[in-house]
Coordinates of C-alpha atoms in Angstrom, one line a residue:
X1 CA 69.8 80.9 117.4
X2 CA 73.5 81.3 118.1
X3 CA 75.9 82.2 115.3
X4 CA 77.7 78.9 115.7
X5 CA 74.5 76.9 115.5
X6 CA 73.3 78.9 112.4
X7 CA 76.6 78.1 110.7
X8 CA 76.3 74.4 111.5
X9 CA 72.7 74.4 110.1
X10 CA 73.9 76.1 106.9
X11 CA 76.7 73.5 106.5
X12 CA 74.2 70.7 106.9
X13 CA 71.9 72.2 104.3
X14 CA 74.8 72.4 101.9
X15 CA 75.7 68.7 102.6
X16 CA 72.0 67.8 102.0
X17 CA 72.3 69.4 98.5
X18 CA 75.6 68.1 97.2
X19 CA 76.7 65.3 99.6
X20 CA 79.2 65.3 102.4
X21 CA 82.2 64.6 100.1
X22 CA 81.6 67.9 98.3
X23 CA 81.4 70.2 101.3
X24 CA 84.9 71.0 102.8
X25 CA 85.4 72.7 106.1
X26 CA 88.8 71.6 107.4
X27 CA 91.5 74.2 107.0
X28 CA 93.9 71.7 105.3
X29 CA 91.2 70.6 102.8
X30 CA 90.1 74.1 101.9
X31 CA 93.6 75.6 101.6
X32 CA 93.8 75.1 97.8
X33 CA 90.6 77.1 97.3
X34 CA 90.9 79.9 99.9
X35 CA 94.5 80.9 99.0
X36 CA 95.3 82.7 95.8
X37 CA 97.9 81.4 93.4
X38 CA 100.1 84.4 94.0
X39 CA 98.2 86.8 96.3
X40 CA 95.5 86.8 99.0
X41 CA 94.0 84.4 101.4
X42 CA 91.3 84.2 104.1
X43 CA 88.9 82.0 106.0
X44 CA 85.6 80.4 104.8
X45 CA 82.7 78.7 106.4
X46 CA 82.8 76.0 103.7
X47 CA 83.9 75.2 100.2
X48 CA 81.1 73.6 98.2
X49 CA 81.4 71.9 94.8
X50 CA 78.1 71.4 93.2
X51 CA 77.8 68.6 90.6
X52 CA 75.1 70.1 88.4
X53 CA 73.7 73.6 87.5
X54 CA 70.6 72.9 89.5
X55 CA 72.7 72.0 92.6
X56 CA 74.7 75.2 92.1
X57 CA 71.4 77.2 92.2
X58 CA 70.3 75.3 95.3
X59 CA 73.6 76.0 97.0
X60 CA 73.4 79.6 96.0
X61 CA 69.9 79.9 97.4
X62 CA 70.9 78.2 100.7
X63 CA 73.8 80.7 101.1
X64 CA 71.6 83.7 100.3
X65 CA 68.9 82.5 102.7
X66 CA 71.6 82.1 105.4
X67 CA 72.8 85.7 104.7
X68 CA 76.3 84.4 103.7
X69 CA 78.8 86.1 101.4
X70 CA 79.3 84.0 98.2
X71 CA 82.6 83.7 96.4
X72 CA 82.4 82.0 93.0
X73 CA 85.6 80.2 92.0
X74 CA 86.5 78.3 88.8
X75 CA 90.1 77.3 88.4
X76 CA 91.7 79.8 90.9
X77 CA 94.4 80.7 88.5
X78 CA 94.1 84.4 88.9
X79 CA 97.1 86.5 90.1
X80 CA 95.4 89.2 92.1
X81 CA 93.4 87.2 94.7
X82 CA 90.2 87.9 92.8
X83 CA 88.4 84.6 93.5
X84 CA 89.5 83.9 97.0
X85 CA 88.6 85.4 100.4
X86 CA 90.9 88.1 101.6
X87 CA 91.5 88.8 105.3
X88 CA 89.2 88.1 108.3
X89 CA 87.1 91.3 108.5
X90 CA 83.9 90.1 106.7
X91 CA 80.6 90.9 108.4
X92 CA 79.0 87.6 107.3
X93 CA 80.2 84.0 106.9
X94 CA 81.8 83.2 103.5
X95 CA 80.7 80.3 101.4
X96 CA 83.0 79.6 98.5
X97 CA 81.4 77.8 95.6
X98 CA 83.9 75.9 93.4
X99 CA 82.6 75.1 89.9
X100 CA 85.3 72.6 88.9
X101 CA 82.9 69.8 88.5
X102 CA 80.7 71.7 86.0
X103 CA 82.8 71.1 83.0
X104 CA 80.3 71.1 80.1
X105 CA 81.1 72.5 76.7
X106 CA 78.4 72.6 74.0
X107 CA 79.4 73.4 70.4
X108 CA 76.7 75.2 68.5
X109 CA 76.2 76.9 65.1
X110 CA 78.6 74.4 63.3
X111 CA 81.4 75.2 65.6
X112 CA 81.3 79.0 65.1
X113 CA 80.1 79.4 68.7
X114 CA 80.1 77.5 72.0
X115 CA 78.2 77.5 75.2
X116 CA 80.5 76.9 78.2
X117 CA 79.4 75.9 81.7
X118 CA 81.2 77.3 84.8
X119 CA 84.0 74.7 85.0
X120 CA 84.9 74.5 81.3
X121 CA 88.6 75.1 80.8
X122 CA 90.4 76.8 77.9
X123 CA 92.5 73.7 77.5
X124 CA 89.4 71.5 77.1
X125 CA 87.7 73.9 74.8
X126 CA 90.8 74.0 72.6
X127 CA 90.6 70.3 72.2
X128 CA 86.8 70.3 71.6
X129 CA 87.2 72.8 68.7
X130 CA 90.2 71.1 67.1
X131 CA 87.8 68.9 65.0
X132 CA 86.2 72.1 63.6
X133 CA 89.6 73.6 62.8
X134 CA 88.7 76.4 65.1
X135 CA 90.1 77.9 68.3
X136 CA 88.8 79.6 71.5
X137 CA 89.5 83.2 72.4
X138 CA 92.8 82.3 74.1
X139 CA 95.1 79.3 73.4
X140 CA 98.5 80.6 74.7
X141 CA 99.5 81.2 78.3
X142 CA 96.8 80.7 80.9
X143 CA 95.2 77.8 79.0
X144 CA 98.2 75.8 80.1
X145 CA 97.4 76.0 83.8
X146 CA 93.7 75.0 83.6
X147 CA 92.2 78.6 83.5
X148 CA 88.5 78.5 83.0
X149 CA 86.6 80.0 80.1
X150 CA 84.1 81.8 82.5
X151 CA 87.0 83.2 84.6
X152 CA 88.4 84.9 81.5
X153 CA 85.1 86.5 80.7
X154 CA 84.4 87.7 84.2
X155 CA 87.9 89.1 84.6
X156 CA 88.3 90.8 81.2
X157 CA 91.3 88.6 80.5
X158 CA 93.2 89.7 77.4
X159 CA 95.6 87.0 76.5
X160 CA 98.3 86.9 73.8
X161 CA 96.2 86.8 70.6
X162 CA 96.3 90.3 69.2
X163 CA 93.2 90.2 67.0
X164 CA 90.8 89.0 69.7
X165 CA 91.0 91.6 72.5
X166 CA 89.6 91.0 76.0
X167 CA 87.4 87.9 76.6
X168 CA 84.0 89.4 76.2
X169 CA 80.3 88.4 75.6
X170 CA 76.9 89.9 75.9
X171 CA 75.3 86.5 76.0
X172 CA 75.2 84.9 79.4
X173 CA 73.0 83.0 81.9
X174 CA 73.6 84.3 85.5
X175 CA 72.0 84.7 88.9
X176 CA 72.0 87.9 90.9
X177 CA 70.7 89.1 94.3
X178 CA 68.4 92.0 93.5
X179 CA 67.7 95.2 95.5
X180 CA 65.1 93.3 97.6
X181 CA 67.7 90.7 98.5
X182 CA 66.0 88.0 96.4
X183 CA 67.9 85.6 94.2
X184 CA 66.9 85.8 90.5
X185 CA 68.0 84.1 87.3
X186 CA 68.7 86.2 84.2
X187 CA 68.7 84.3 80.9
X188 CA 70.5 86.5 78.3
X189 CA 72.1 83.5 76.7
X190 CA 70.0 83.8 73.5
X191 CA 68.6 80.3 73.8
X192 CA 65.0 79.3 74.6
X193 CA 65.4 76.9 77.6
X194 CA 62.0 77.0 79.3
X195 CA 60.2 79.2 81.9
X196 CA 61.2 78.1 85.4
X197 CA 64.7 78.2 86.9
X198 CA 64.8 74.4 87.2
X199 CA 63.7 73.9 83.6
X200 CA 66.2 76.4 82.3
X201 CA 69.2 75.0 84.2
X202 CA 68.4 71.4 83.6
X203 CA 67.5 71.9 79.9
X204 CA 70.8 73.7 79.4
X205 CA 73.0 71.2 81.1
X206 CA 71.4 68.3 79.4
X207 CA 71.4 70.2 76.1
X208 CA 67.6 69.8 75.7
X209 CA 67.1 72.4 73.1
X210 CA 66.8 72.5 69.3
X211 CA 68.6 74.5 66.7
X212 CA 65.5 76.6 66.3
X213 CA 65.8 77.5 70.0
X214 CA 69.1 79.3 69.4
X215 CA 68.6 83.0 68.5
X216 CA 71.2 84.2 66.1
X217 CA 69.6 87.5 65.0
X218 CA 70.3 89.2 68.3
X219 CA 72.3 92.5 68.3
X220 CA 74.3 91.1 71.2
X221 CA 78.0 90.2 70.6
X222 CA 79.8 87.0 71.7
X223 CA 83.3 88.5 71.3
X224 CA 84.9 91.9 71.1
X225 CA 84.5 92.8 67.5
X226 CA 86.1 96.2 67.6
X227 CA 89.5 95.4 69.3
X228 CA 91.2 94.5 66.0
X229 CA 90.7 98.1 64.9
X230 CA 91.5 99.7 68.3
X231 CA 94.9 98.0 68.6
X232 CA 96.0 99.3 65.2
X233 CA 95.6 102.9 66.2
X234 CA 99.2 103.3 67.3
X235 CA 99.1 107.1 67.4
X236 CA 96.3 107.2 70.0
X237 CA 97.2 108.7 73.4
X238 CA 95.2 106.0 75.4
X239 CA 95.7 102.3 76.1
X240 CA 94.1 99.7 73.8
X241 CA 92.5 97.7 76.6
X242 CA 92.3 97.7 80.4
X243 CA 89.9 96.3 83.1
X244 CA 88.0 99.5 83.9
X245 CA 87.2 100.4 80.3
X246 CA 83.4 101.2 80.6
X247 CA 82.8 100.2 77.0
X248 CA 83.8 96.6 77.8
X249 CA 81.8 96.1 81.0
X250 CA 78.5 94.3 80.3
X251 CA 76.7 92.1 82.8
X252 CA 78.9 88.9 83.2
X253 CA 81.8 90.5 81.2
X254 CA 84.0 92.2 83.7
X255 CA 81.7 91.1 86.6
X256 CA 84.6 89.8 88.7
X257 CA 82.3 87.4 90.6
X258 CA 79.7 90.0 91.5
X259 CA 77.1 87.6 90.0
X260 CA 76.9 83.8 89.7
X261 CA 77.4 82.9 86.1
X262 CA 76.0 79.6 84.9
X263 CA 77.0 79.7 81.3
X264 CA 78.4 82.0 78.6
X265 CA 78.0 81.9 74.9
X266 CA 81.1 82.8 72.9
X267 CA 82.4 83.1 69.3
X268 CA 85.1 80.7 68.2
X269 CA 87.9 81.6 65.6
X270 CA 89.2 79.9 62.5
X271 CA 92.6 78.3 63.1
X272 CA 95.1 80.0 60.8
X273 CA 98.3 78.5 59.5
X274 CA 101.2 80.5 60.8
X275 CA 105.0 80.7 61.5
X276 CA 107.1 82.3 64.3
X277 CA 109.7 84.9 64.0
X278 CA 112.2 85.5 66.9
X279 CA 113.6 89.0 67.2
X280 CA 116.4 90.3 69.4
X281 CA 117.6 93.9 69.9
X282 CA 119.6 96.1 72.2
X283 CA 117.5 99.1 71.3
X284 CA 113.9 99.4 72.4
X285 CA 113.4 101.8 69.5
X286 CA 113.9 98.8 67.1
X287 CA 110.9 97.0 68.7
X288 CA 108.8 100.2 68.5
X289 CA 109.4 100.5 64.8
X290 CA 108.7 96.8 64.3
X291 CA 105.4 97.2 66.2
X292 CA 104.3 100.2 64.2
X293 CA 105.0 98.4 60.9
X294 CA 103.2 95.3 62.0
X295 CA 100.1 97.2 63.1
X296 CA 100.0 100.0 60.6
X297 CA 101.4 98.6 57.3
X298 CA 100.9 94.9 57.3
X299 CA 97.7 93.9 55.5
X300 CA 96.7 91.6 58.4
X301 CA 98.0 92.2 61.9
X302 CA 100.0 89.4 63.6
X303 CA 98.3 86.6 65.5
X304 CA 100.5 87.1 68.5
X305 CA 103.5 89.2 69.6
X306 CA 105.1 88.6 73.0
X307 CA 107.9 90.5 74.6
X308 CA 110.6 89.1 77.0
X309 CA 113.4 91.2 78.6
X310 CA 116.7 89.4 79.1
X311 CA 116.4 89.3 82.9
X312 CA 112.9 87.7 82.6
X313 CA 114.3 85.3 80.0
X314 CA 117.0 84.2 82.5
X315 CA 114.8 83.8 85.5
X316 CA 112.2 81.9 83.4
X317 CA 114.9 79.6 82.0
X318 CA 116.1 78.7 85.5
X319 CA 113.0 78.9 87.7
X320 CA 110.4 78.0 85.1
X321 CA 112.3 75.0 83.8
X322 CA 110.2 72.4 85.6
X323 CA 106.9 73.9 84.4
X324 CA 108.2 74.0 80.8
X325 CA 109.5 70.4 80.9
X326 CA 106.3 69.1 82.7
X327 CA 104.1 70.6 79.9
X328 CA 106.5 69.2 77.3
X329 CA 106.3 65.7 78.8
X330 CA 102.7 65.5 80.0
X331 CA 100.8 68.2 78.1
X332 CA 98.7 71.1 79.5
X333 CA 95.8 69.0 80.7
X334 CA 97.8 67.5 83.6
X335 CA 99.1 70.8 85.0
X336 CA 96.1 71.7 87.2
X337 CA 96.4 68.3 89.0
X338 CA 100.1 68.8 89.5
X339 CA 99.5 72.2 91.0
X340 CA 96.9 70.8 93.3
X341 CA 99.3 68.0 94.5
X342 CA 102.1 70.5 95.1
X343 CA 99.7 72.8 97.0
X344 CA 98.7 69.9 99.3
X345 CA 102.4 69.0 100.0
X346 CA 103.2 72.6 100.6
X347 CA 100.4 72.8 103.2
X348 CA 101.9 70.0 105.2
X349 CA 105.4 71.4 104.9
X350 CA 104.3 74.8 106.2
X351 CA 102.8 73.1 109.2
X352 CA 106.2 71.7 109.9
X353 CA 107.8 75.1 109.3
X354 CA 109.4 73.9 106.1
X355 CA 107.9 76.4 103.7
X356 CA 109.7 76.4 100.3
X357 CA 111.2 72.9 100.6
X358 CA 109.2 71.5 97.7
X359 CA 110.4 74.3 95.5
X360 CA 114.0 73.9 96.5
X361 CA 113.8 70.1 95.7
X362 CA 112.2 70.8 92.3
X363 CA 114.8 73.4 91.6
X364 CA 117.6 71.1 92.5
X365 CA 116.3 68.3 90.3
X366 CA 115.9 70.6 87.2
X367 CA 119.3 72.2 87.7
X368 CA 121.0 68.9 86.6
X369 CA 118.7 68.4 83.6
X370 CA 120.0 69.4 80.2
X371 CA 119.1 72.8 78.7
X372 CA 115.5 72.9 77.5
X373 CA 115.6 76.0 75.3
X374 CA 116.7 76.0 71.6
X375 CA 120.3 77.0 70.9
X376 CA 119.4 79.9 68.6
X377 CA 117.2 81.4 71.3
X378 CA 120.0 81.1 73.9
X379 CA 122.4 82.7 71.4
X380 CA 120.1 85.7 71.1
X381 CA 119.8 85.9 74.8
X382 CA 123.6 86.4 75.0
X383 CA 123.5 89.0 72.3
X384 CA 120.4 91.0 73.0
X385 CA 118.6 92.6 75.9
X386 CA 115.1 92.8 74.3
X387 CA 113.3 89.7 72.8
X388 CA 110.1 89.6 70.7
X389 CA 108.3 86.5 69.6
X390 CA 105.9 87.0 66.7
X391 CA 103.4 84.6 65.2
X392 CA 102.6 85.7 61.7
X393 CA 99.9 84.3 59.3
X394 CA 101.6 82.2 56.6
X395 CA 100.6 84.5 53.7
X396 CA 102.2 87.5 55.5
X397 CA 105.5 85.8 56.3
X398 CA 107.3 87.0 53.1
X399 CA 106.4 90.6 53.7
X400 CA 107.5 90.5 57.3
X401 CA 110.8 88.8 56.4
X402 CA 111.4 91.4 53.7
X403 CA 110.9 94.2 56.3
X404 CA 113.3 92.6 58.8
X405 CA 116.0 92.1 56.2
X406 CA 115.8 95.7 55.1
X407 CA 115.4 97.1 58.6
X408 CA 118.3 95.2 60.2
X409 CA 120.6 95.9 57.2
X410 CA 120.6 99.5 58.4
X411 CA 120.1 99.0 62.1
X412 CA 123.0 96.9 63.6
X413 CA 121.4 96.8 67.1
X414 CA 119.4 93.7 66.4
X415 CA 118.6 90.7 64.3
X416 CA 115.9 88.0 63.7
X417 CA 115.4 84.4 62.6
X418 CA 112.5 82.4 61.3
X419 CA 111.8 79.6 63.8
X420 CA 111.2 76.0 62.8
X421 CA 108.1 74.4 64.3
X422 CA 109.9 73.2 67.4
X423 CA 111.6 76.5 68.1
X424 CA 108.4 78.4 67.6
X425 CA 106.5 76.2 70.1
X426 CA 109.2 76.4 72.7
X427 CA 109.6 80.2 72.3
X428 CA 105.9 80.7 73.3
X429 CA 106.1 78.0 76.0
X430 CA 109.1 79.8 77.5
X431 CA 107.2 83.0 77.5
X432 CA 104.5 81.3 79.5
X433 CA 107.0 79.7 81.9
X434 CA 108.4 83.2 82.6
X435 CA 105.0 84.3 84.1
X436 CA 105.4 81.9 87.1
X437 CA 109.1 82.1 87.5
X438 CA 109.2 85.0 90.0
X439 CA 107.1 82.9 92.4
X440 CA 109.5 80.1 92.3
X441 CA 112.4 82.5 92.8
X442 CA 110.7 83.9 95.9
X443 CA 109.9 80.5 97.4
X444 CA 113.5 79.3 97.0
X445 CA 115.1 82.5 98.4
X446 CA 112.9 83.2 101.4
X447 CA 115.8 84.5 103.5
X448 CA 116.5 87.2 100.9
X449 CA 113.1 88.0 99.4
X450 CA 110.3 89.9 101.1
X451 CA 107.7 89.3 98.4
X452 CA 106.8 90.0 94.8
X453 CA 105.2 93.3 93.5
X454 CA 103.3 92.2 90.4
X455 CA 102.0 94.9 88.1
X456 CA 99.8 94.4 85.1
X457 CA 99.7 97.6 83.0
X458 CA 98.5 99.0 79.8
X459 CA 100.6 101.8 78.3
X460 CA 99.3 104.4 75.8
X461 CA 99.3 103.1 72.2
X462 CA 101.6 105.9 71.1
X463 CA 104.1 105.5 74.0
X464 CA 107.5 105.1 72.5
X465 CA 109.3 105.2 75.9
X466 CA 107.9 101.9 77.1
X467 CA 111.1 100.8 78.9
X468 CA 110.7 101.7 82.5
X469 CA 113.3 103.7 84.5
X470 CA 112.7 103.6 88.2
X471 CA 114.0 106.1 90.7
X472 CA 117.3 105.0 92.2
X473 CA 116.0 104.7 95.8
X474 CA 113.2 102.4 94.5
X475 CA 115.6 100.4 92.3
X476 CA 117.9 99.8 95.2
X477 CA 115.1 97.9 97.0
X478 CA 114.7 95.4 94.2
X479 CA 116.6 92.2 93.5
X480 CA 115.3 91.5 90.0
X481 CA 112.9 93.2 87.7
X482 CA 111.0 90.9 85.2
X483 CA 109.4 92.6 82.2
X484 CA 107.4 90.6 79.8
X485 CA 104.0 91.0 78.1
X486 CA 101.7 91.3 75.0
X487 CA 103.9 93.8 73.2
X488 CA 101.7 94.7 70.2
X489 CA 98.8 95.5 72.6
X490 CA 101.3 97.5 74.8
X491 CA 100.2 95.4 77.8
X492 CA 103.1 94.6 80.1
X493 CA 103.5 92.3 83.1
X494 CA 106.1 93.7 85.5
X495 CA 107.2 91.5 88.4
X496 CA 109.6 93.1 91.0
X497 CA 111.3 90.7 93.4
X498 CA 111.7 92.8 96.5
X499 CA 114.5 92.6 99.0
X500 CA 113.9 91.4 102.6
X501 CA 112.6 94.1 104.9
X502 CA 111.1 96.3 102.2
X503 CA 107.3 96.9 102.4
X504 CA 106.0 95.6 99.0
X505 CA 102.6 97.3 99.4
X506 CA 104.2 100.7 100.0
X507 CA 106.4 100.1 96.9
X508 CA 103.4 99.1 94.8
X509 CA 101.5 102.2 95.8
X510 CA 104.5 104.4 94.9
X511 CA 104.7 102.7 91.5
X512 CA 101.0 103.5 90.9
X513 CA 101.9 107.2 91.0
X514 CA 104.7 106.6 88.5
X515 CA 102.2 104.8 86.2
X516 CA 99.7 107.6 86.6
X517 CA 102.3 110.1 85.4
X518 CA 102.9 108.0 82.3
X519 CA 99.2 107.8 81.4
X520 CA 99.1 104.1 82.0
X521 CA 96.0 102.1 83.0
X522 CA 96.1 99.3 85.5
X523 CA 95.3 96.5 85.8
X524 CA 95.2 95.7 82.2
X525 CA 93.8 92.2 82.1
X526 CA 94.1 90.3 85.4
X527 CA 91.2 92.1 87.2
X528 CA 91.6 94.3 90.3
X529 CA 91.2 91.4 92.7
X530 CA 92.1 92.5 96.2
X531 CA 95.3 94.1 94.9
X532 CA 94.2 97.1 93.0
X533 CA 91.6 99.9 93.6
X534 CA 88.5 99.6 91.4
X535 CA 88.1 102.8 89.4
X536 CA 84.7 104.5 89.4
X537 CA 83.3 102.9 86.2
X538 CA 84.3 99.4 87.5
X539 CA 82.9 100.1 91.0
X540 CA 79.6 101.3 89.5
X541 CA 79.5 98.1 87.4
X542 CA 79.9 96.0 90.5
X543 CA 77.2 97.9 92.5
X544 CA 74.7 97.7 89.7
X545 CA 75.2 93.9 89.4
X546 CA 75.2 93.3 93.1
X547 CA 73.2 96.0 95.0
X548 CA 73.2 94.2 98.3
X549 CA 77.0 93.4 98.2
X550 CA 76.5 89.7 98.5
X551 CA 79.0 88.4 96.0
X552 CA 82.9 88.5 96.2
X553 CA 82.7 91.4 98.6
X554 CA 85.7 93.7 99.0
X555 CA 86.9 93.2 95.4
X556 CA 88.8 96.2 94.1
X557 CA 89.2 97.4 97.8
X558 CA 85.5 98.3 97.9
X559 CA 83.3 97.9 101.0
X560 CA 83.0 94.5 102.6
X561 CA 79.8 95.4 104.4
X562 CA 76.2 94.4 103.4
X563 CA 74.5 97.0 101.1
X564 CA 77.9 98.7 100.6
X565 CA 77.8 100.6 103.8

């Protein structure tokens, strides 16, 4: 049989399983799925969207039988191209399975745990848990753009909540291709769901199990219990968390799509009343001392602590304004649909050689709208280079305020204020808007900007010199440097907007050497994708999960060939 005919037969089998409407093959229709939000793109044989877990298994089986590469994709919100194809040098056809239709969330154990299906989003989970006065692992940042719960677990996502560490569980239901090339289902969910694959998947999806079927005596964890201690060790010479940490790689956790995950079981967290402090300073040493006090001397560590440099503040204020205002007006649930619509428009505009037009229009509209940021924040922007947004548990607010009053009475380089509810909400929303602002800047300055170099790094916990100084020859090649991140964890996102004509990949590789010299680990929480090299522990994890190299091949710049040849 010719390769072309074999591909057509595979497409027909997929259509027979899920229906023609849910098998996409046209380039324009598949663009949203095969192009990363910030990085990476490639071709696919088809994008398939199963409507049930049993359909997902059948699609998976058809792809494996046809000797296709499988890429699992949830929300496609990653920043390193980790859930999209990359390039055109695959040795087998690529089938991308989108799980967006599989949105089930099952609350168990009186709200203390949940079971999430592949398409469940953090935003939806947050709403589901509100009635139990509990929260998911992450509620700030990526939850605003429709990020999936499973994507967070598979990618070791960290997030802004200091006490919770990377998204992690040892309780999952997943499929793998074994050493013999056979597809097998592994039920480590800790729930008795039956014997056969069909029984297990259908009973789970329909929630056909009883309380007594849930095993709660297992030694397996449904969250990272030790991170809250690790992050407080501020004198340790190693980072608190990073993707290749061998102690946080377990089956689905950190799998990066090297297996097909059907469900994860996760702990939830009590919602704690809190208030927000806003800190500004012109000395990075001030923020270092604040961090050490909060993590060493406070009875309970802060809930969140986010850093924004003044340049990032400015770029976010101007180029993230529409995102900020959209969320303010319509809420987080509407954002994924807005992104999808914009992507479709951009696809047509690119065909007409009008790339960047939609961004320029949006930028023009928002330019004439009134300022969206609180006055006290903008005043601090004018006064101070470094900004820190802290969410503190109510009972610890007096102790923190007393520390700030005493500290800034003898250090005139900075100041603070206690936010009202509106200021606190907007401060964290602005920090989120900063994360996408570099992309908007690039797309509205295509004649000046080559691209973005985006680094996601974990510094040593005892590193006092966390402000980066680049060599002059490198600095001269950059238009803007955006520094922001999860300060108390010492995890930083560093976006460099690179001048036209500069090779961004060469610059990034040069920066890796600088980070190595500083004892940093990278990536810290966005997964290696196709951007970073998977370090040995991570590569070994991938090879153990996927011995035939059938899933998400090439991730971490590993081999794209069958059996890892």
